[in-house]
């Protein structure tokens, strides 16, 4: 009974980034944080592979972020395709990631190097994060689960579940759409996340500017391709 994601951009939307992720120069659009050996370009797409190690404190630095060097502002649409090549792992999308005063933190400070989860939820980086592929040992693996949180407040915004895990060795399409405080997340055209943020919810203002990032935790082996990012309602200088 889930709703279909049927949104299409109108003339008010501007294409800000479009990468096939099959060309070596595509990696230049990202800052790689954490396990820098994880990403490499292949003919099929961007391959991200992290070590097959237990999930514990000693493995925190074996995880990776791929940050957009571009800073996006306004309503936001992000889409890309992903394919998991093995059991296990976790991948999440971070959006509207900025410093606590909306500043582009990647320019104000030296680029971060840690692979731990601290940048997501405890490192003075405001963001939304959507865990869209979750097969770790602390979540159910017999279904596909989704979680979206607002950080660094660790505020749960939306949760979703579909009856079957996402199939391996098969391409899936992710779509993220934010218009004001309304955020939709869809996989293969099916809405799995429906969130509403508010400036009166006790976790700061609605986030409308920042970098995006794809993060992969340990035991993850995934391909990514056809990244597209669009903005609407942003200043002409953005």
PDB file of C-alpha atoms in Angstrom:
ATOM      1  CA  UNK A   1       0.000   0.000   0.000  1.00  0.00           C
ATOM      2  CA  UNK A   2       2.931   2.355  -0.290  1.00  0.00           C
ATOM      3  CA  UNK A   3       2.549   5.435  -2.456  1.00  0.00           C
ATOM      4  CA  UNK A   4       4.364   5.835  -5.748  1.00  0.00           C
ATOM      5  CA  UNK A   5       6.972   8.578  -6.111  1.00  0.00           C
ATOM      6  CA  UNK A   6       5.664  10.460  -9.134  1.00  0.00           C
ATOM      7  CA  UNK A   7       7.319  13.890  -8.749  1.00  0.00           C
ATOM      8  CA  UNK A   8       8.856  15.531 -11.813  1.00  0.00           C
ATOM      9  CA  UNK A   9      10.900  18.767 -11.766  1.00  0.00           C
ATOM     10  CA  UNK A  10       9.384  21.892 -13.271  1.00  0.00           C
ATOM     11  CA  UNK A  11      11.202  24.905 -14.736  1.00  0.00           C
ATOM     12  CA  UNK A  12      11.977  26.196 -11.252  1.00  0.00           C
ATOM     13  CA  UNK A  13      14.522  23.452 -10.707  1.00  0.00           C
ATOM     14  CA  UNK A  14      18.168  23.777 -11.764  1.00  0.00           C
ATOM     15  CA  UNK A  15      20.558  20.909 -12.445  1.00  0.00           C
ATOM     16  CA  UNK A  16      23.589  21.395 -10.175  1.00  0.00           C
ATOM     17  CA  UNK A  17      25.490  18.137 -10.608  1.00  0.00           C
ATOM     18  CA  UNK A  18      25.312  15.191 -13.014  1.00  0.00           C
ATOM     19  CA  UNK A  19      27.897  12.396 -12.979  1.00  0.00           C
ATOM     20  CA  UNK A  20      27.776   8.964 -14.571  1.00  0.00           C
ATOM     21  CA  UNK A  21      30.360   7.774 -11.983  1.00  0.00           C
ATOM     22  CA  UNK A  22      31.995   5.703 -14.726  1.00  0.00           C
ATOM     23  CA  UNK A  23      34.798   8.166 -15.540  1.00  0.00           C
ATOM     24  CA  UNK A  24      37.989   8.628 -13.531  1.00  0.00           C
ATOM     25  CA  UNK A  25      37.471  12.398 -13.413  1.00  0.00           C
ATOM     26  CA  UNK A  26      34.116  11.888 -11.691  1.00  0.00           C
ATOM     27  CA  UNK A  27      35.946  11.114  -8.443  1.00  0.00           C
ATOM     28  CA  UNK A  28      37.398  14.634  -8.511  1.00  0.00           C
ATOM     29  CA  UNK A  29      33.942  15.917  -7.561  1.00  0.00           C
ATOM     30  CA  UNK A  30      34.285  14.325  -4.104  1.00  0.00           C
ATOM     31  CA  UNK A  31      36.372  14.574  -0.974  1.00  0.00           C
ATOM     32  CA  UNK A  32      37.001  11.043   0.285  1.00  0.00           C
ATOM     33  CA  UNK A  33      36.942  10.928   4.089  1.00  0.00           C
ATOM     34  CA  UNK A  34      37.977   7.891   6.106  1.00  0.00           C
ATOM     35  CA  UNK A  35      39.054   4.690   4.368  1.00  0.00           C
ATOM     36  CA  UNK A  36      40.449   6.273   1.223  1.00  0.00           C
ATOM     37  CA  UNK A  37      41.165   2.903  -0.429  1.00  0.00           C
ATOM     38  CA  UNK A  38      37.437   2.127  -0.582  1.00  0.00           C
ATOM     39  CA  UNK A  39      36.338   3.953  -3.793  1.00  0.00           C
ATOM     40  CA  UNK A  40      37.479   3.316  -7.352  1.00  0.00           C
ATOM     41  CA  UNK A  41      35.953   3.855 -10.762  1.00  0.00           C
ATOM     42  CA  UNK A  42      34.996   0.832 -12.877  1.00  0.00           C
ATOM     43  CA  UNK A  43      33.196   0.577 -16.249  1.00  0.00           C
ATOM     44  CA  UNK A  44      30.030  -0.385 -14.343  1.00  0.00           C
ATOM     45  CA  UNK A  45      30.175   2.528 -11.918  1.00  0.00           C
ATOM     46  CA  UNK A  46      31.816   3.769  -8.741  1.00  0.00           C
ATOM     47  CA  UNK A  47      32.817   0.734  -6.664  1.00  0.00           C
ATOM     48  CA  UNK A  48      33.015   1.266  -2.911  1.00  0.00           C
ATOM     49  CA  UNK A  49      34.390  -1.648  -0.896  1.00  0.00           C
ATOM     50  CA  UNK A  50      35.191  -1.596   2.815  1.00  0.00           C
ATOM     51  CA  UNK A  51      36.866  -4.429   4.755  1.00  0.00           C
ATOM     52  CA  UNK A  52      34.899  -7.447   5.908  1.00  0.00           C
ATOM     53  CA  UNK A  53      35.536  -6.904   9.630  1.00  0.00           C
ATOM     54  CA  UNK A  54      33.414  -7.112  12.798  1.00  0.00           C
ATOM     55  CA  UNK A  55      31.431  -4.014  13.735  1.00  0.00           C
ATOM     56  CA  UNK A  56      33.360  -2.683  16.731  1.00  0.00           C
ATOM     57  CA  UNK A  57      35.427   0.279  17.924  1.00  0.00           C
ATOM     58  CA  UNK A  58      38.623  -1.002  16.318  1.00  0.00           C
ATOM     59  CA  UNK A  59      37.110  -0.864  12.826  1.00  0.00           C
ATOM     60  CA  UNK A  60      35.724   2.698  12.918  1.00  0.00           C
ATOM     61  CA  UNK A  61      38.368   4.065  10.554  1.00  0.00           C
ATOM     62  CA  UNK A  62      37.700   1.398   7.906  1.00  0.00           C
ATOM     63  CA  UNK A  63      34.543   3.225   6.824  1.00  0.00           C
ATOM     64  CA  UNK A  64      34.210   5.948   4.228  1.00  0.00           C
ATOM     65  CA  UNK A  65      32.404   9.134   3.224  1.00  0.00           C
ATOM     66  CA  UNK A  66      32.259  10.522  -0.308  1.00  0.00           C
ATOM     67  CA  UNK A  67      31.496  14.234   0.103  1.00  0.00           C
ATOM     68  CA  UNK A  68      30.374  16.461  -2.728  1.00  0.00           C
ATOM     69  CA  UNK A  69      32.778  19.351  -3.069  1.00  0.00           C
ATOM     70  CA  UNK A  70      29.840  21.463  -4.226  1.00  0.00           C
ATOM     71  CA  UNK A  71      27.671  23.228  -1.661  1.00  0.00           C
ATOM     72  CA  UNK A  72      23.980  23.058  -2.546  1.00  0.00           C
ATOM     73  CA  UNK A  73      21.348  25.513  -1.360  1.00  0.00           C
ATOM     74  CA  UNK A  74      17.558  25.478  -1.400  1.00  0.00           C
ATOM     75  CA  UNK A  75      15.038  22.731  -2.025  1.00  0.00           C
ATOM     76  CA  UNK A  76      16.900  19.598  -3.012  1.00  0.00           C
ATOM     77  CA  UNK A  77      16.508  16.565  -5.259  1.00  0.00           C
ATOM     78  CA  UNK A  78      19.129  13.798  -5.273  1.00  0.00           C
ATOM     79  CA  UNK A  79      19.018  10.589  -7.237  1.00  0.00           C
ATOM     80  CA  UNK A  80      21.445   7.797  -8.064  1.00  0.00           C
ATOM     81  CA  UNK A  81      21.476   4.078  -8.658  1.00  0.00           C
ATOM     82  CA  UNK A  82      23.141   1.546  -6.370  1.00  0.00           C
ATOM     83  CA  UNK A  83      23.853  -2.177  -6.486  1.00  0.00           C
ATOM     84  CA  UNK A  84      25.022  -4.341  -3.600  1.00  0.00           C
ATOM     85  CA  UNK A  85      27.502  -7.069  -4.499  1.00  0.00           C
ATOM     86  CA  UNK A  86      27.444  -8.979  -1.206  1.00  0.00           C
ATOM     87  CA  UNK A  87      25.490  -9.710   1.945  1.00  0.00           C
ATOM     88  CA  UNK A  88      25.862  -7.245   4.793  1.00  0.00           C
ATOM     89  CA  UNK A  89      26.988  -3.655   5.015  1.00  0.00           C
ATOM     90  CA  UNK A  90      25.245  -0.318   5.318  1.00  0.00           C
ATOM     91  CA  UNK A  91      25.013   2.760   3.116  1.00  0.00           C
ATOM     92  CA  UNK A  92      23.456   6.104   3.929  1.00  0.00           C
ATOM     93  CA  UNK A  93      22.878   9.453   2.228  1.00  0.00           C
ATOM     94  CA  UNK A  94      23.671  12.688   4.073  1.00  0.00           C
ATOM     95  CA  UNK A  95      22.100  15.919   2.804  1.00  0.00           C
ATOM     96  CA  UNK A  96      22.083  19.647   3.658  1.00  0.00           C
ATOM     97  CA  UNK A  97      25.314  19.143   5.631  1.00  0.00           C
ATOM     98  CA  UNK A  98      26.734  22.426   6.891  1.00  0.00           C
ATOM     99  CA  UNK A  99      28.338  23.900   9.970  1.00  0.00           C
ATOM    100  CA  UNK A 100      26.138  24.972  12.865  1.00  0.00           C
ATOM    101  CA  UNK A 101      25.700  28.432  11.323  1.00  0.00           C
ATOM    102  CA  UNK A 102      25.000  27.148   7.804  1.00  0.00           C
ATOM    103  CA  UNK A 103      28.617  27.686   6.766  1.00  0.00           C
ATOM    104  CA  UNK A 104      30.352  25.355   4.264  1.00  0.00           C
ATOM    105  CA  UNK A 105      32.404  23.481   6.863  1.00  0.00           C
ATOM    106  CA  UNK A 106      34.594  21.787   4.248  1.00  0.00           C
ATOM    107  CA  UNK A 107      36.049  25.185   3.345  1.00  0.00           C
ATOM    108  CA  UNK A 108      36.253  26.657   6.838  1.00  0.00           C
ATOM    109  CA  UNK A 109      38.331  23.839   8.310  1.00  0.00           C
ATOM    110  CA  UNK A 110      40.832  21.264   7.162  1.00  0.00           C
ATOM    111  CA  UNK A 111      39.026  18.364   5.448  1.00  0.00           C
ATOM    112  CA  UNK A 112      37.922  15.736   7.935  1.00  0.00           C
ATOM    113  CA  UNK A 113      39.722  12.401   7.844  1.00  0.00           C
ATOM    114  CA  UNK A 114      37.891  10.175  10.318  1.00  0.00           C
ATOM    115  CA  UNK A 115      35.883   7.242   9.031  1.00  0.00           C
ATOM    116  CA  UNK A 116      33.809   6.975  12.206  1.00  0.00           C
ATOM    117  CA  UNK A 117      30.141   7.890  12.542  1.00  0.00           C
ATOM    118  CA  UNK A 118      31.028  11.026  14.544  1.00  0.00           C
ATOM    119  CA  UNK A 119      30.769  13.336  11.524  1.00  0.00           C
ATOM    120  CA  UNK A 120      27.153  12.245  11.104  1.00  0.00           C
ATOM    121  CA  UNK A 121      25.832  12.893  14.590  1.00  0.00           C
ATOM    122  CA  UNK A 122      28.378  14.401  17.006  1.00  0.00           C
ATOM    123  CA  UNK A 123      30.803  16.636  15.160  1.00  0.00           C
ATOM    124  CA  UNK A 124      29.012  20.011  14.817  1.00  0.00           C
ATOM    125  CA  UNK A 125      27.824  19.168  11.291  1.00  0.00           C
ATOM    126  CA  UNK A 126      24.115  19.744  10.806  1.00  0.00           C
ATOM    127  CA  UNK A 127      22.541  17.303   8.345  1.00  0.00           C
ATOM    128  CA  UNK A 128      19.790  14.868   7.534  1.00  0.00           C
ATOM    129  CA  UNK A 129      20.877  11.267   7.109  1.00  0.00           C
ATOM    130  CA  UNK A 130      18.901   8.462   5.507  1.00  0.00           C
ATOM    131  CA  UNK A 131      20.027   4.888   6.035  1.00  0.00           C
ATOM    132  CA  UNK A 132      18.584   3.276   2.916  1.00  0.00           C
ATOM    133  CA  UNK A 133      20.608   0.056   2.787  1.00  0.00           C
ATOM    134  CA  UNK A 134      20.968  -1.612   6.193  1.00  0.00           C
ATOM    135  CA  UNK A 135      22.291  -5.135   6.725  1.00  0.00           C
ATOM    136  CA  UNK A 136      24.323  -4.722   9.904  1.00  0.00           C
ATOM    137  CA  UNK A 137      24.180  -6.913  13.001  1.00  0.00           C
ATOM    138  CA  UNK A 138      22.061  -4.435  14.982  1.00  0.00           C
ATOM    139  CA  UNK A 139      19.085  -4.267  12.593  1.00  0.00           C
ATOM    140  CA  UNK A 140      16.671  -6.819  11.153  1.00  0.00           C
ATOM    141  CA  UNK A 141      18.014  -8.468   8.021  1.00  0.00           C
ATOM    142  CA  UNK A 142      14.882 -10.403   6.990  1.00  0.00           C
ATOM    143  CA  UNK A 143      13.235  -7.177   5.764  1.00  0.00           C
ATOM    144  CA  UNK A 144      14.482  -3.878   4.316  1.00  0.00           C
ATOM    145  CA  UNK A 145      14.471  -1.119   6.921  1.00  0.00           C
ATOM    146  CA  UNK A 146      14.920   2.623   6.502  1.00  0.00           C
ATOM    147  CA  UNK A 147      15.683   5.372   9.013  1.00  0.00           C
ATOM    148  CA  UNK A 148      16.018   9.142   8.638  1.00  0.00           C
ATOM    149  CA  UNK A 149      17.442  11.352  11.370  1.00  0.00           C
ATOM    150  CA  UNK A 150      18.326  15.000  11.841  1.00  0.00           C
ATOM    151  CA  UNK A 151      21.788  15.671  13.251  1.00  0.00           C
ATOM    152  CA  UNK A 152      23.670  16.483  15.396  1.00  0.00           C
ATOM    153  CA  UNK A 153      20.482  16.289  17.455  1.00  0.00           C
ATOM    154  CA  UNK A 154      19.985  12.576  16.663  1.00  0.00           C
ATOM    155  CA  UNK A 155      16.299  13.354  16.151  1.00  0.00           C
ATOM    156  CA  UNK A 156      14.376  10.513  14.533  1.00  0.00           C
ATOM    157  CA  UNK A 157      12.288  11.933  11.678  1.00  0.00           C
ATOM    158  CA  UNK A 158      10.952   8.913   9.800  1.00  0.00           C
ATOM    159  CA  UNK A 159      11.210   5.150   9.656  1.00  0.00           C
ATOM    160  CA  UNK A 160      10.122   2.689   7.010  1.00  0.00           C
ATOM    161  CA  UNK A 161      10.128  -1.015   6.262  1.00  0.00           C
ATOM    162  CA  UNK A 162       9.463  -3.131   3.190  1.00  0.00           C
ATOM    163  CA  UNK A 163       8.759  -6.839   3.307  1.00  0.00           C
ATOM    164  CA  UNK A 164      11.818  -8.125   1.478  1.00  0.00           C
ATOM    165  CA  UNK A 165      15.495  -7.139   1.636  1.00  0.00           C
ATOM    166  CA  UNK A 166      16.813  -5.310  -1.405  1.00  0.00           C
ATOM    167  CA  UNK A 167      18.032  -7.850  -3.935  1.00  0.00           C
ATOM    168  CA  UNK A 168      21.760  -8.247  -4.469  1.00  0.00           C
ATOM    169  CA  UNK A 169      23.446  -7.851  -7.865  1.00  0.00           C
ATOM    170  CA  UNK A 170      20.526  -5.759  -9.066  1.00  0.00           C
ATOM    171  CA  UNK A 171      20.394  -2.015  -9.674  1.00  0.00           C
ATOM    172  CA  UNK A 172      18.073   0.021  -7.448  1.00  0.00           C
ATOM    173  CA  UNK A 173      17.196   3.695  -7.833  1.00  0.00           C
ATOM    174  CA  UNK A 174      17.258   6.051  -4.873  1.00  0.00           C
ATOM    175  CA  UNK A 175      15.391   9.377  -4.938  1.00  0.00           C
ATOM    176  CA  UNK A 176      15.473  12.049  -2.238  1.00  0.00           C
ATOM    177  CA  UNK A 177      13.205  15.093  -2.480  1.00  0.00           C
ATOM    178  CA  UNK A 178      13.096  17.959   0.004  1.00  0.00           C
ATOM    179  CA  UNK A 179      10.734  20.888  -0.399  1.00  0.00           C
ATOM    180  CA  UNK A 180      10.862  23.096   2.667  1.00  0.00           C
ATOM    181  CA  UNK A 181      10.503  20.803   5.666  1.00  0.00           C
ATOM    182  CA  UNK A 182       8.868  17.960   3.729  1.00  0.00           C
ATOM    183  CA  UNK A 183      11.256  15.146   2.797  1.00  0.00           C
ATOM    184  CA  UNK A 184      10.423  12.073   0.734  1.00  0.00           C
ATOM    185  CA  UNK A 185      12.699   9.121   0.141  1.00  0.00           C
ATOM    186  CA  UNK A 186      11.923   6.539  -2.515  1.00  0.00           C
ATOM    187  CA  UNK A 187      13.523   3.304  -3.679  1.00  0.00           C
ATOM    188  CA  UNK A 188      12.586   2.045  -7.141  1.00  0.00           C
ATOM    189  CA  UNK A 189       9.713   4.513  -7.317  1.00  0.00           C
ATOM    190  CA  UNK A 190       8.169   3.464  -3.996  1.00  0.00           C
ATOM    191  CA  UNK A 191       8.070   5.973  -1.118  1.00  0.00           C
ATOM    192  CA  UNK A 192       9.730   4.448   1.946  1.00  0.00           C
ATOM    193  CA  UNK A 193      10.444   7.652   3.923  1.00  0.00           C
ATOM    194  CA  UNK A 194       7.986  10.501   4.524  1.00  0.00           C
ATOM    195  CA  UNK A 195       9.308  13.102   6.979  1.00  0.00           C
ATOM    196  CA  UNK A 196       8.327  16.583   8.089  1.00  0.00           C
ATOM    197  CA  UNK A 197      10.818  18.911   9.766  1.00  0.00           C
ATOM    198  CA  UNK A 198       9.837  22.032  11.670  1.00  0.00           C
ATOM    199  CA  UNK A 199      11.806  24.891  13.204  1.00  0.00           C
ATOM    200  CA  UNK A 200       9.630  24.562  16.324  1.00  0.00           C
ATOM    201  CA  UNK A 201      10.477  20.900  16.941  1.00  0.00           C
ATOM    202  CA  UNK A 202      13.383  21.663  19.272  1.00  0.00           C
ATOM    203  CA  UNK A 203      16.173  20.713  16.869  1.00  0.00           C
ATOM    204  CA  UNK A 204      16.997  23.981  15.168  1.00  0.00           C
ATOM    205  CA  UNK A 205      15.839  25.405  11.886  1.00  0.00           C
ATOM    206  CA  UNK A 206      14.902  23.448   8.758  1.00  0.00           C
ATOM    207  CA  UNK A 207      18.120  22.595   6.941  1.00  0.00           C
ATOM    208  CA  UNK A 208      18.240  24.094   3.457  1.00  0.00           C
ATOM    209  CA  UNK A 209      21.920  24.294   2.528  1.00  0.00           C
ATOM    210  CA  UNK A 210      24.968  22.087   2.533  1.00  0.00           C
ATOM    211  CA  UNK A 211      27.035  19.326   1.009  1.00  0.00           C
ATOM    212  CA  UNK A 212      25.769  15.824   0.317  1.00  0.00           C
ATOM    213  CA  UNK A 213      27.640  12.600   1.076  1.00  0.00           C
ATOM    214  CA  UNK A 214      27.354   8.899   0.444  1.00  0.00           C
ATOM    215  CA  UNK A 215      28.662   6.921   3.419  1.00  0.00           C
ATOM    216  CA  UNK A 216      29.469   3.210   3.505  1.00  0.00           C
ATOM    217  CA  UNK A 217      30.171   1.344   6.726  1.00  0.00           C
ATOM    218  CA  UNK A 218      32.271  -1.794   7.112  1.00  0.00           C
ATOM    219  CA  UNK A 219      31.418  -5.042   5.274  1.00  0.00           C
ATOM    220  CA  UNK A 220      29.991  -3.046   2.363  1.00  0.00           C
ATOM    221  CA  UNK A 221      30.605  -3.673  -1.333  1.00  0.00           C
ATOM    222  CA  UNK A 222      28.438  -1.546  -3.615  1.00  0.00           C
ATOM    223  CA  UNK A 223      28.379   0.060  -7.037  1.00  0.00           C
ATOM    224  CA  UNK A 224      26.971   3.537  -7.690  1.00  0.00           C
ATOM    225  CA  UNK A 225      26.116   5.277 -10.950  1.00  0.00           C
ATOM    226  CA  UNK A 226      24.130   8.137 -12.519  1.00  0.00           C
ATOM    227  CA  UNK A 227      24.225  10.722  -9.735  1.00  0.00           C
ATOM    228  CA  UNK A 228      22.074  13.792 -10.304  1.00  0.00           C
ATOM    229  CA  UNK A 229      21.500  16.746  -7.965  1.00  0.00           C
ATOM    230  CA  UNK A 230      19.000  19.588  -8.489  1.00  0.00           C
ATOM    231  CA  UNK A 231      18.120  22.728  -6.501  1.00  0.00           C
ATOM    232  CA  UNK A 232      15.132  25.049  -6.398  1.00  0.00           C
ATOM    233  CA  UNK A 233      14.458  28.259  -4.449  1.00  0.00           C
ATOM    234  CA  UNK A 234      18.130  29.091  -4.036  1.00  0.00           C
ATOM    235  CA  UNK A 235      19.849  32.493  -4.282  1.00  0.00           C
ATOM    236  CA  UNK A 236      21.332  33.375  -7.704  1.00  0.00           C
ATOM    237  CA  UNK A 237      24.832  33.331  -6.183  1.00  0.00           C
ATOM    238  CA  UNK A 238      24.497  29.713  -4.951  1.00  0.00           C
TER     239      UNK A 238
END
